[in-house]
Structures are given as C-alpha cells and as structure tokens.
C-alpha cells in the first residue's frame, strides 16, 4: 500500500449550488465545474441567429429570463400543428397515460424508491457486491483495494442490458454493464474525516470504472438477479489496461514514463453515459476527468489544460499515484477524456480508447447506422457552453462480423453541430442545423491543427469552426423507431440574456431543455438537419416551460434532463433527471414523454429515486413492463439507507422495476 506522505484536506463543501446538483455531487463528480470559470472562452457568437429576426429579438428581450419561452410559445397556439403533429391539449391528464399512472412528485427528503401502482422493484446489484471470482462479500468496515477490485463499483451511471437472445430462456439471461462514474468518500468510509488517506484514494480508484455481470430472471414477472459466478463477470477499474487506437495513438503527447509507445493506458475514469453498439459491444464516455489531475505549476502555453478545466485537481490522487500530477507526468492527462469500447462477451479482452471520436468531457456515445452502413456516433460534451459532435466511420458495418465491426470507431470523420434559428415568427423554437467538419477523409479541416491534434484537443479545434454553444449537452440519442435524434441539455445558469439563441433560449437556464432533430433524408450520415425544441423543463406552473405545445396543466414537473432512452414503442422518449432536488425541490426520477401522436409532450413520472440520488441509465422494455435504473449517489448531501437491506449504508447500484405488488418497506 502506498503511504501518503502528507494528508490533503478536501475543500469545504459549497453551501449552495446554482446548477441544481447537491454540493457533494459537484465536488466529487465534476470538480465543482459550475463554480469554475466557463472553459469555453472562444468568441463564437451566441446571438446571431436570434438577431436575424427583429421580432424574435424583441420577444426574447422583452420576456427576459423567465417569460421568454413560454410567452412566445403560448402566443403560438398552432405551434404543435405547425410542426406536423396533432395538437395536444389534455388538461388534467396527469395520472392518465398509457400503461402506468404517473406518480406524484416526491419531496426531496424522502428516502424511498417510489414506483407507480401495479409495479414493484428489487435491487439487482449494489456497490460492493462480489463480482469477480474470490471477491469477498460487502463489508463496509473491511474495505480494501483488493476487495474493491473484484466487487461492484460505486455510483452506477450508464446501464445496459444485453440479453443472450430474443426468445425463450435466452431472453431471460444476459449481462448488464454499468459505469461507475465517481466516488463519494464521505459516504463510503465510516471513518472518513474530510481527509483522504492513500489507501482510501486507492479504494476509490478501484471503485471507479465499469462493472459487467451476468443476470437472469425466471419469468416476465420476476426480477433480474445477478449471477455471483457468471463467467462474463468483470470489473474494470483505474488499473485495467486499455489500448489506444486512432489518430492520437502513439503520438508524442500520449507517451509517458511507463508507456514509451503511447499505446497502452491504465484505467478509465468518470464514466458517465454510454451506448451499446449493433455489434454487441458497449461504449462509455470519460467525462469530468479534469478533477483527478493536479496541474498546479504545470505550464499551459496554448491553453490545452485550461480549455479542459484541468487546474488543481481536488481528489488528492496525485499523492497516491504520481501519474495524476501533471508536473510529474505531463502527458498522462491526454490519455483520459475519450470514448471507450468494451466487449462484454470476452472478460479477457483489452478494452479500447477510440481517439478518432475526439477528446472532451464525453457524456456518452450512441450509435445509429447510416443508410450505406457506416456507423454514426452521436456525442455530447457536458460542459456549459460546449458542443454536440458526430462521428461517421470510414468503413461499413458487416452483419455478424464482430471483429470487423469493432474497428469501425477507429477511423472516420468528425463533425461538430451548428444550430441556426429561423426566428420566432413561426411560433417555434426551431431551425436548420449543420454538421461542421473537423476531420474528413483522413484530413484535418481545422487550419493549423493535424488530425491527431484535432482528435486530442477537440474543444480547441471546434472553437475555430463556429459551432453553437449549448446548455450542457448530455445524452444524444436517436429513437430507433423514428430515426429522430434527441439531446438532453441539462441546464446552464451561466447563460445571460445577451447569450441566448433560438436553440438555447432561456437565460439562467436552471431546468434544462430537450431538442429533437431529423437528419436530412433521415440518413444518420447527413450533414444537415432540421431541429426544434420539444421540452423546456421545469415546474409547469412556470410560464417559461414548454411541453411540445401541450396544455401545461396536464403534465408533471420535470427538471434537469440528463439521460434519454427509448422503450421499443414508437415515439416513447424516456428521460431521467439529475438536479431536481436543487431546482424544483423534488427527488430526481424517470419520466416518459411521447414524441408522436396526440399525447406528444405528455410528461408523466414513472419513478423517483431516494433522497440525494440521481436517476441514471434507464433500460426500458415496455413490452414486458421492465425498467432498470441506476440509483446513483443515494444519500449524497444527507443520508439514505438505499437499497434498504437492514443497515444504514447507502449503496448505489442497479434496481429493477417490474409488474407486481408494492414492495413493503
Ligand atoms: Fe456525468 Fe454529464 O453527467
Ligand atoms: Ca422558429
Ligand atoms: Ca449524465
């Protein structure tokens, strides 16, 4: 065990936070991103597209922060019809809906997992459950680095279920893969006193990464249970070897004292959202990696550290492992911030960091095949005023050829999105979009930067081509039934009235919004698209909210959309939230919003997660009414006993909601 030469005090928790998250979430997950200066200081215009319409400009400015969206939208009762959808208008529709009665908003201090009538739930796997052979049972008082390396990681985020088949017993077996985004030392360690020891830092490193575990259920009304001895069980943590591939692999700036070739990295960090691929692998996004690296005193002549928010660390890991000191190991930081690909069928495989997909605060990546079979990856850079990206593979997908398909993300074109408004005369916040090229046909389209540089310092490359600064783009996901793409824009309280545009129309955007777009010709590889806002979140009593034109009295409050998912039924958009407690005073939860038909915009709440928790990674199969969610950081900022196993230790993990009688508590 490495001994800490000196203890490092964690900074005092912030008393209040503008973005809606709890102070502890900010501290440990994103390194207090909202309290730091906005890293994007480029001079891309904010206001150009709205300013095209004097009418729009007047409406926006007159409305100020709160009234703008609602005033303009409610002044346009034909908006939904104009968009080619039937008008909604279902006053008092809360609790109606198809398939489940909406639950009421849950006060933020309630420590329970609340599900609708007719459903029950069970924990599938929780932090510390043994996963790999020889791993011990969870014991909060006997934690060790070796134990944690074989046990389920902390803070479950992205989650996917890969069933072994689609019929018979194969349907009821499979693997779940979930990200372990970050750690809460104040909740993990009973003796934690505000200082992290070297051993605790290493336990935290072992609790980061991903967990892969086999699951089974006996029938469609029983819970998924994890298999202690599953042959595909695997933990991926801060010491798991990853291969680097793509343009940045092997470059000088990827080489370190322990990896002279720049092609092999230990670990993946801050894995937030992700996506599964048509070829049976799983993608995961390395998000707020800046917080693990202490760059105190490190030179930064081109702003390559500052643009990524890499400053003074905060985790204290540099005292346990020198690679987290930028002064001691200047290039290690370049080896994080990527999309990683893991083959869950082969626990001995080496996962890959795909540098062709660019380096930024990757929320996740979701795949859709283009008409000609190229793989398209949609990606958000989760930072205030950062961008949405798209990767298009050079090679084409080959059905059944996993080896070939696992190289699709190694080589291709990279684009960043510009949203152009068409004014508000049509009563819609909508317009055209364009994918601006960064790399095409193996050549850089950014003056003064090579392909490998564009891929490594992608934010700096994008700044030069004029994309639209968004309100924290998180999940970007195509609906497999309609092909329309949805992005959750969580919030951005730093946006001022002078910085609004038609795609980000709310200043001090505390509650976030959702944009839908349709690629030209419905081809995922198209370079143009049409977009519109389908949800401006918040309490429906707030006139700045918008629910696809539906009467706001009929919907339920929703705040800070983060993950989006689809359930196999046409136009069923599911949204999980991260930030409701600090913005609308309720627990975070999982919501469904139809995007087509007469219920378009009818937001209903399906479940709420326990106090302090964020709801992540939903996997929904509506055909059998099966909903899997990650319960992340229960008890953060307070206390929780989730998953309620008789002690008071909060254990983030995966829960399964399925038809049944309410679970007694
Ligand atoms: Fe980890 Fe973008 O939330
Ligand atoms: Ca418009
Ligand atoms: Ca997220």
XYZ file of C-alpha atoms and ligand atoms in Angstrom:
670
model
C 0.000 0.000 0.000
C 1.331 3.418 -0.910
C 1.718 5.594 2.130
C 0.601 9.142 1.893
C 3.451 11.489 2.645
C 1.055 14.205 3.702
C -2.687 14.364 4.119
C -4.691 16.580 1.923
C -7.832 18.211 3.155
C -10.712 18.279 0.742
C -12.077 21.724 0.248
C -15.130 22.684 2.275
C -18.383 21.740 0.599
C -20.216 24.518 -1.091
C -23.280 25.682 0.750
C -25.372 26.222 -2.320
C -25.077 25.443 -5.944
C -26.578 27.155 -8.946
C -26.862 24.117 -11.220
C -29.312 22.132 -9.129
C -26.981 19.393 -8.026
C -26.125 18.843 -4.419
C -22.831 20.421 -3.349
C -21.292 16.985 -2.815
C -22.217 15.929 -6.334
C -20.440 18.974 -7.667
C -17.417 18.418 -5.518
C -16.813 14.797 -6.365
C -18.239 14.290 -9.809
C -17.490 17.345 -11.848
C -14.907 19.052 -9.675
C -17.213 21.986 -8.939
C -17.460 22.747 -12.643
C -20.237 25.290 -12.140
C -18.145 27.285 -9.694
C -15.168 27.393 -12.044
C -14.813 29.817 -14.917
C -16.522 28.613 -18.108
C -13.714 26.870 -20.022
C -15.057 27.945 -23.401
C -13.787 31.488 -23.878
C -13.943 31.322 -27.684
C -15.789 34.129 -29.410
C -18.409 32.083 -31.228
C -21.461 34.265 -31.410
C -24.370 33.483 -29.159
C -26.921 35.809 -30.534
C -26.541 35.806 -34.266
C -29.376 33.503 -35.169
C -31.974 35.045 -32.912
C -30.916 38.503 -34.029
C -31.885 37.611 -37.584
C -35.426 38.247 -36.596
C -36.176 41.603 -35.078
C -39.481 40.179 -33.935
C -37.761 37.339 -32.229
C -35.294 39.663 -30.652
C -37.998 41.852 -29.224
C -39.878 38.851 -27.908
C -36.821 37.393 -26.315
C -35.566 40.563 -24.748
C -38.955 41.679 -23.538
C -39.509 38.297 -21.968
C -36.283 38.436 -20.033
C -35.270 35.213 -18.453
C -38.415 33.500 -17.368
C -41.110 34.670 -19.687
C -39.359 34.354 -22.978
C -40.025 30.838 -23.978
C -43.464 30.444 -22.545
C -44.641 33.821 -23.733
C -43.555 33.186 -27.266
C -44.778 29.634 -27.307
C -48.086 30.189 -25.640
C -48.634 33.049 -28.052
C -48.487 30.461 -30.781
C -51.283 28.008 -30.123
C -50.813 26.439 -33.523
C -47.241 25.551 -32.786
C -47.692 21.844 -32.438
C -49.863 21.597 -35.522
C -47.389 23.695 -37.471
C -44.754 21.133 -36.634
C -46.758 18.449 -38.354
C -48.114 16.961 -35.154
C -51.691 16.948 -33.912
C -52.335 19.465 -31.193
C -52.345 18.011 -27.743
C -54.268 19.795 -25.031
C -55.117 17.270 -22.360
C -55.923 19.363 -19.301
C -55.766 17.411 -16.111
C -54.158 14.479 -17.833
C -51.778 13.733 -15.010
C -52.281 10.194 -13.854
C -53.878 9.216 -17.134
C -51.350 7.975 -19.667
C -50.971 4.556 -21.126
C -49.583 1.715 -19.105
C -48.923 3.396 -15.795
C -50.397 6.051 -13.554
C -47.989 8.946 -13.100
C -46.603 9.129 -9.572
C -46.809 12.440 -7.752
C -43.594 14.430 -7.387
C -41.678 13.122 -4.365
C -40.387 15.682 -1.827
C -36.593 15.828 -1.955
C -36.077 14.423 1.550
C -37.979 11.158 1.005
C -35.726 8.116 1.297
C -37.538 5.646 -0.916
C -37.630 4.339 -4.448
C -41.172 5.239 -5.438
C -42.799 3.341 -8.315
C -46.340 3.506 -9.761
C -49.267 1.387 -8.659
C -49.048 -2.038 -10.240
C -45.250 -2.127 -10.096
C -42.690 -3.265 -7.583
C -38.900 -3.184 -7.516
C -35.834 -5.058 -6.305
C -32.122 -4.230 -6.178
C -30.204 -6.196 -8.825
C -26.679 -5.373 -7.714
C -25.240 -2.726 -5.424
C -21.863 -1.232 -4.626
C -19.592 -3.836 -3.038
C -21.451 -6.959 -4.172
C -18.849 -9.560 -5.206
C -18.453 -9.826 -8.961
C -15.139 -11.469 -9.811
C -14.035 -14.896 -8.521
C -12.694 -14.742 -4.980
C -14.102 -11.304 -4.200
C -15.410 -11.076 -0.631
C -18.924 -10.147 0.429
C -19.514 -6.467 1.033
C -18.455 -5.293 4.473
C -18.380 -1.563 4.910
C -15.953 -1.877 7.825
C -13.493 -4.144 5.994
C -12.870 -2.379 2.719
C -9.622 -2.908 0.852
C -8.205 -2.155 -2.570
C -8.045 -5.840 -3.498
C -11.633 -6.464 -2.371
C -12.942 -3.456 -4.252
C -11.183 -4.515 -7.460
C -13.440 -7.588 -7.541
C -16.621 -6.011 -6.190
C -19.242 -3.893 -7.953
C -18.011 -0.320 -8.370
C -19.515 2.804 -6.859
C -22.028 5.302 -8.319
C -23.754 3.368 -11.067
C -24.471 5.617 -14.035
C -24.960 4.376 -17.605
C -26.511 0.936 -17.704
C -27.280 -1.503 -20.468
C -28.772 -4.984 -20.624
C -27.544 -7.321 -23.343
C -29.846 -10.325 -23.473
C -28.460 -13.601 -24.788
C -31.317 -13.867 -27.284
C -34.782 -12.518 -28.002
C -36.861 -15.611 -27.256
C -37.195 -18.472 -24.801
C -34.743 -18.898 -21.958
C -32.105 -16.864 -23.791
C -34.304 -13.797 -23.362
C -34.105 -14.275 -19.625
C -30.317 -14.443 -19.468
C -27.700 -11.887 -20.337
C -25.234 -9.386 -18.948
C -25.688 -5.945 -17.547
C -22.896 -3.432 -17.946
C -22.838 -0.279 -15.873
C -20.499 2.638 -15.425
C -19.077 3.545 -12.032
C -18.726 7.247 -12.575
C -17.223 8.591 -9.379
C -16.971 8.041 -5.632
C -18.298 9.744 -2.511
C -15.658 9.191 0.183
C -17.889 10.828 2.786
C -20.477 8.079 2.244
C -18.127 5.175 1.505
C -15.841 5.308 4.502
C -17.372 5.194 8.002
C -14.198 6.749 9.435
C -13.837 9.448 6.801
C -12.973 12.742 8.420
C -12.676 15.093 5.492
C -9.216 13.856 4.630
C -8.464 11.133 2.136
C -5.729 8.667 3.023
C -3.630 6.954 0.369
C -5.446 3.685 0.970
C -8.826 5.365 0.649
C -7.695 7.073 -2.561
C -6.754 3.677 -3.985
C -10.053 2.120 -2.898
C -11.759 4.983 -4.708
C -9.680 4.264 -7.825
C -10.743 0.615 -7.648
C -14.403 1.663 -7.257
C -14.270 3.759 -10.468
C -14.677 2.283 -13.952
C -17.259 -0.232 -15.082
C -18.955 -3.386 -13.816
C -20.013 -6.275 -16.059
C -22.128 -9.018 -14.561
C -24.342 -11.850 -15.756
C -28.042 -11.658 -14.873
C -31.056 -13.970 -15.056
C -34.770 -13.875 -14.414
C -37.169 -16.771 -14.203
C -40.141 -15.188 -15.990
C -41.535 -11.837 -17.111
C -42.904 -11.050 -13.662
C -39.739 -11.791 -11.721
C -36.737 -9.565 -11.019
C -33.413 -9.758 -12.790
C -30.849 -11.188 -10.366
C -27.094 -11.054 -10.783
C -25.064 -14.240 -11.041
C -22.284 -14.378 -8.492
C -20.390 -16.929 -10.581
C -21.148 -15.628 -14.061
C -18.334 -16.438 -16.458
C -18.530 -12.996 -18.059
C -18.349 -11.114 -14.754
C -15.673 -8.452 -14.811
C -14.560 -5.297 -13.055
C -12.800 -2.570 -14.996
C -11.070 -0.008 -12.755
C -8.231 2.502 -12.624
C -5.574 -0.154 -13.278
C -7.261 -2.093 -16.101
C -5.164 -1.941 -19.283
C -6.725 -0.163 -22.279
C -5.381 0.005 -25.834
C -5.314 3.384 -27.551
C -6.253 3.410 -31.220
C -6.969 6.002 -33.886
C -5.083 9.130 -34.920
C -3.765 10.145 -31.475
C -2.413 6.714 -30.508
C 1.376 6.698 -30.387
C 1.749 10.473 -30.690
C 4.475 12.135 -28.621
C 1.911 13.676 -26.296
C 0.460 10.260 -25.477
C 3.761 8.789 -24.258
C 4.581 8.522 -20.578
C 7.391 7.183 -18.426
C 5.581 3.851 -18.126
C 4.270 3.673 -21.708
C 7.024 4.762 -24.084
C 4.943 3.884 -27.148
C 1.857 5.863 -26.168
C -0.499 2.985 -26.881
C -1.456 1.494 -23.531
C -3.296 3.287 -20.713
C -4.196 2.069 -17.266
C -7.784 2.744 -16.325
C -10.876 4.635 -17.313
C -12.314 7.439 -15.180
C -15.548 9.323 -14.614
C -17.513 7.111 -16.976
C -20.846 8.815 -17.293
C -23.252 7.720 -20.002
C -22.689 5.348 -22.902
C -24.352 3.252 -25.523
C -24.486 -0.265 -26.829
C -23.496 -0.985 -30.417
C -25.258 -3.048 -33.101
C -22.261 -5.408 -32.962
C -22.684 -6.303 -29.276
C -20.147 -4.085 -27.523
C -20.586 -1.236 -25.071
C -19.363 2.356 -25.321
C -18.683 4.519 -22.296
C -17.779 8.213 -22.011
C -14.946 9.549 -19.863
C -16.429 12.790 -18.629
C -15.108 15.067 -15.867
C -11.580 13.677 -15.868
C -10.011 17.036 -15.076
C -10.710 16.645 -11.364
C -8.283 13.740 -10.991
C -5.254 15.648 -12.287
C -3.351 18.245 -10.301
C -1.824 20.702 -12.762
C -0.528 23.140 -10.150
C 2.599 24.793 -11.553
C 2.350 22.999 -14.908
C 2.975 25.166 -17.987
C -0.018 25.635 -20.308
C 1.169 27.805 -23.197
C -1.634 27.006 -25.631
C -4.422 26.729 -23.083
C -4.717 22.992 -23.658
C -5.156 22.381 -19.943
C -7.387 25.389 -19.233
C -9.816 24.604 -22.059
C -10.417 21.263 -20.349
C -10.699 22.726 -16.854
C -7.514 20.949 -15.763
C -6.240 23.029 -12.863
C -5.669 21.965 -9.292
C -7.268 18.527 -9.148
C -9.113 18.144 -5.873
C -9.222 14.403 -5.298
C -5.732 14.158 -3.826
C -4.958 11.176 -6.024
C -1.659 12.695 -7.148
C -0.354 11.912 -3.683
C -1.173 8.235 -4.060
C -0.077 7.869 -7.705
C 2.323 10.278 -9.437
C 0.611 9.869 -12.794
C -2.125 12.191 -11.529
C 0.413 15.010 -11.124
C 0.678 16.874 -14.424
C 4.069 18.258 -13.401
C 5.449 14.772 -12.736
C 3.793 13.040 -15.720
C 2.725 15.760 -18.192
C 1.113 13.503 -20.820
C -0.989 11.186 -18.653
C -3.855 13.687 -18.691
C -4.045 13.418 -22.505
C -4.899 9.729 -22.133
C -8.271 10.434 -20.491
C -11.377 12.109 -21.882
C -12.134 9.503 -24.573
C -14.903 7.156 -25.636
C -14.006 3.601 -24.622
C -15.335 0.378 -26.144
C -15.649 -2.838 -24.153
C -16.596 -6.329 -25.345
C -18.707 -7.742 -22.517
C -18.687 -11.234 -24.026
C -14.958 -11.615 -23.512
C -13.788 -10.811 -19.984
C -10.168 -11.298 -21.082
C -10.353 -8.731 -23.885
C -8.462 -5.451 -23.803
C -10.892 -2.535 -23.979
C -10.069 0.288 -26.385
C -9.951 4.089 -26.145
C -11.023 5.383 -29.558
C -9.199 8.635 -30.223
C -10.950 9.146 -33.580
C -14.086 10.190 -31.638
C -12.308 13.180 -30.127
C -11.373 14.178 -26.612
C -13.671 16.243 -24.437
C -15.949 15.742 -21.423
C -17.702 12.857 -23.101
C -21.169 12.265 -21.719
C -21.572 9.150 -23.837
C -21.878 7.906 -27.405
C -24.814 6.291 -29.152
C -24.692 4.550 -32.500
C -27.004 4.570 -35.481
C -26.133 3.009 -38.812
C -26.231 5.303 -41.849
C -28.095 4.243 -44.992
C -24.872 2.950 -46.509
C -23.926 1.017 -43.361
C -21.382 3.422 -41.884
C -21.564 3.706 -38.097
C -22.561 7.129 -36.799
C -21.831 8.070 -33.178
C -23.666 10.975 -31.525
C -21.859 12.613 -28.619
C -22.362 15.472 -26.158
C -19.645 17.454 -24.376
C -21.189 18.015 -20.960
C -19.969 21.485 -20.062
C -21.756 24.785 -20.009
C -21.397 26.396 -23.478
C -19.846 23.345 -25.101
C -20.786 21.406 -28.175
C -22.510 18.405 -29.774
C -20.424 16.127 -32.011
C -20.941 13.386 -34.576
C -18.529 10.753 -35.814
C -19.065 8.874 -39.092
C -16.993 5.738 -39.632
C -14.991 5.216 -42.817
C -15.765 1.508 -43.011
C -19.229 -0.048 -43.154
C -20.937 -2.331 -40.727
C -20.870 -6.018 -41.608
C -23.648 -8.118 -40.082
C -22.219 -10.884 -37.918
C -18.574 -9.805 -38.262
C -17.805 -8.535 -34.776
C -14.065 -8.357 -35.328
C -14.502 -6.070 -38.305
C -17.190 -4.003 -36.598
C -15.041 -3.452 -33.533
C -12.705 -1.442 -35.760
C -15.428 0.870 -37.090
C -14.757 3.510 -34.452
C -11.027 3.533 -35.157
C -11.202 5.597 -38.336
C -13.681 8.141 -39.662
C -14.916 11.710 -39.959
C -15.609 14.039 -37.041
C -18.138 16.891 -37.050
C -19.494 19.464 -34.609
C -23.023 20.914 -34.665
C -24.203 24.404 -35.525
C -27.855 25.223 -34.832
C -29.297 28.121 -36.809
C -32.611 29.612 -35.772
C -35.184 30.799 -38.265
C -36.701 33.392 -35.973
C -39.832 33.180 -33.919
C -42.360 34.379 -36.491
C -43.424 30.776 -36.962
C -44.060 30.458 -33.229
C -41.461 27.714 -32.973
C -38.046 27.490 -31.495
C -36.648 25.606 -34.449
C -34.411 25.914 -37.434
C -31.708 24.310 -39.514
C -28.606 22.543 -38.380
C -25.293 21.833 -39.973
C -22.510 19.399 -39.150
C -19.284 21.377 -39.407
C -16.285 19.263 -40.439
C -13.276 18.821 -38.175
C -11.798 15.724 -39.825
C -12.901 14.382 -43.229
C -11.348 11.563 -45.278
C -8.328 11.408 -43.012
C -7.568 15.129 -43.361
C -7.889 17.903 -40.854
C -10.355 20.656 -41.718
C -9.017 22.899 -38.955
C -6.263 25.220 -40.018
C -3.035 24.803 -38.103
C -4.010 21.504 -36.467
C -3.177 17.979 -37.580
C -5.773 15.206 -37.450
C -4.161 13.832 -34.285
C -4.215 17.296 -32.683
C -7.867 17.812 -33.619
C -8.697 14.480 -32.016
C -6.768 15.259 -28.814
C -7.679 18.914 -28.289
C -11.076 18.679 -29.913
C -12.581 21.566 -27.945
C -9.877 23.938 -29.229
C -10.360 22.643 -32.783
C -14.136 23.066 -32.606
C -13.789 26.610 -31.243
C -12.238 27.574 -34.581
C -15.114 26.453 -36.817
C -18.075 28.210 -35.175
C -20.376 25.591 -33.603
C -23.257 26.508 -31.267
C -22.543 26.808 -27.563
C -25.108 24.605 -25.840
C -26.563 24.353 -22.318
C -24.581 21.292 -21.155
C -25.262 18.649 -23.818
C -25.627 15.268 -22.115
C -27.177 12.213 -23.757
C -27.654 12.444 -27.522
C -29.672 9.521 -28.753
C -31.561 8.511 -31.887
C -35.003 6.950 -31.454
C -34.661 3.591 -33.220
C -38.346 3.634 -34.175
C -38.429 7.075 -35.818
C -34.786 7.945 -36.502
C -35.256 11.333 -34.835
C -32.413 12.336 -32.553
C -32.836 13.808 -29.062
C -30.374 15.689 -26.913
C -30.823 16.433 -23.221
C -29.477 19.869 -22.325
C -29.301 19.650 -18.565
C -29.051 23.301 -17.566
C -26.848 26.373 -17.746
C -27.338 29.023 -15.110
C -24.370 30.951 -16.516
C -26.189 31.897 -19.717
C -27.115 35.566 -19.636
C -29.945 37.229 -21.583
C -27.343 38.509 -24.040
C -26.146 34.984 -24.703
C -29.415 33.306 -25.653
C -30.089 31.908 -29.096
C -33.044 30.063 -30.568
C -31.653 26.637 -29.617
C -30.703 27.766 -26.101
C -33.448 30.308 -25.487
C -33.581 30.572 -21.717
C -31.194 32.737 -19.756
C -30.304 31.399 -16.311
C -31.487 28.017 -17.610
C -31.911 26.198 -14.299
C -34.189 23.449 -15.526
C -32.813 22.450 -18.934
C -34.477 21.512 -22.200
C -34.623 18.838 -24.908
C -34.044 19.349 -28.635
C -35.223 16.954 -31.328
C -33.767 16.855 -34.822
C -34.219 14.995 -38.029
C -31.219 14.364 -40.261
C -31.645 15.296 -43.940
C -33.175 12.365 -45.765
C -33.385 10.582 -42.417
C -29.813 9.467 -43.042
C -27.626 9.493 -39.929
C -24.580 10.427 -42.043
C -26.267 13.553 -43.487
C -24.521 16.880 -42.989
C -27.664 18.941 -42.446
C -30.672 18.589 -40.166
C -33.900 20.302 -39.021
C -34.283 20.832 -35.300
C -36.869 22.014 -32.800
C -37.235 22.271 -29.062
C -39.710 19.692 -27.710
C -39.368 20.272 -23.972
C -38.404 23.261 -21.862
C -38.312 21.701 -18.433
C -39.387 22.998 -15.031
C -42.489 23.276 -12.938
C -45.380 23.551 -15.406
C -46.676 26.485 -13.349
C -43.617 28.382 -14.633
C -44.616 30.099 -17.891
C -41.176 29.536 -19.386
C -41.807 25.780 -19.578
C -42.969 24.099 -22.769
C -44.226 20.578 -23.342
C -44.436 20.297 -27.129
C -47.402 22.648 -27.088
C -49.464 20.559 -24.680
C -51.563 22.232 -22.019
C -49.157 22.579 -19.145
C -51.832 21.721 -16.585
C -51.743 18.143 -17.750
C -48.105 17.368 -17.152
C -45.863 16.723 -14.218
C -42.860 18.831 -13.131
C -39.521 17.729 -14.558
C -36.107 19.353 -14.132
C -32.569 18.823 -15.429
C -32.976 16.165 -18.141
C -29.825 14.062 -18.321
C -30.219 10.577 -19.818
C -32.657 9.747 -22.606
C -33.841 6.286 -23.630
C -36.453 4.536 -25.764
C -38.551 1.519 -24.868
C -39.249 -0.193 -28.187
C -42.630 1.522 -28.741
C -42.775 4.217 -31.445
C -42.038 7.677 -30.062
C -41.694 6.718 -26.410
C -38.989 9.027 -25.084
C -37.870 8.376 -21.519
C -35.900 10.971 -19.599
C -34.038 10.583 -16.323
C -33.071 13.636 -14.336
C -30.116 14.970 -12.381
C -30.799 18.105 -10.415
C -34.475 18.200 -9.422
C -33.810 18.484 -5.655
C -31.899 21.746 -6.012
C -34.199 23.274 -8.609
C -37.806 22.189 -8.059
C -37.428 20.598 -4.615
C -38.282 17.032 -5.576
C -36.341 13.789 -5.804
C -34.871 13.023 -9.210
C -36.691 10.461 -11.282
C -37.624 8.791 -14.514
C -40.211 10.280 -16.848
C -41.874 9.317 -20.109
C -42.755 11.828 -22.795
C -44.362 10.633 -26.032
C -42.884 12.414 -29.055
C -45.606 11.462 -31.530
C -49.387 11.277 -31.600
C -51.962 13.100 -29.510
C -50.041 12.559 -26.262
C -46.952 14.282 -27.651
C -45.457 16.286 -24.776
C -47.431 14.479 -22.074
C -44.721 14.154 -19.446
C -45.549 11.569 -16.782
C -43.363 10.492 -13.916
C -42.700 6.759 -13.647
C -40.480 6.621 -10.575
C -38.442 8.702 -8.184
C -35.097 7.740 -6.685
C -34.198 8.105 -2.992
C -33.106 11.337 -1.364
C -29.758 12.625 -2.604
C -29.755 10.237 -5.564
C -29.712 10.895 -9.264
C -31.585 8.626 -11.674
C -29.410 7.215 -14.467
C -29.032 4.649 -17.157
C -32.622 3.697 -17.783
C -33.163 0.487 -19.774
C -36.829 0.076 -20.600
C -38.629 -2.731 -22.377
C -42.237 -1.585 -22.429
C -43.431 -4.813 -23.999
C -42.820 -6.642 -20.712
C -43.044 -3.515 -18.499
C -39.447 -3.926 -17.393
C -37.477 -0.894 -16.220
C -33.891 -0.996 -14.998
C -32.379 2.131 -13.470
C -29.158 3.124 -11.805
C -29.586 4.732 -8.420
C -26.546 6.967 -8.222
C -25.227 8.576 -5.014
C -28.212 7.878 -2.713
C -27.842 9.935 0.465
C -25.497 12.467 -1.070
C -25.665 15.640 0.991
C -27.548 13.784 3.739
C -28.241 10.138 4.386
C -30.073 7.227 2.796
C -30.407 3.536 3.537
C -30.906 2.502 -0.107
C -31.111 -0.423 -1.044
C -32.692 -0.974 2.397
C -31.016 -4.222 3.362
C -31.276 -3.666 7.080
C -28.317 -1.381 7.666
C -27.896 2.321 7.112
C -25.152 2.127 4.496
C -26.229 3.796 1.264
C -25.115 1.659 -1.673
C -25.535 2.982 -5.188
C -26.460 0.320 -7.706
C -28.949 -1.039 -10.188
C -32.648 -1.552 -9.422
C -35.242 -3.453 -11.432
C -38.839 -2.222 -11.592
C -41.387 -4.716 -12.889
C -45.094 -5.536 -12.584
C -46.125 -6.618 -9.112
C -47.447 -5.543 -5.781
C -45.846 -2.671 -3.956
C -42.784 -3.657 -2.027
C -43.265 -3.393 1.735
C -40.723 -1.152 3.418
Fe -21.950 12.719 -15.563
Fe -22.968 14.633 -17.811
O -23.287 13.854 -16.191
Ca -38.514 29.289 -35.430
Ca -25.100 12.294 -17.179
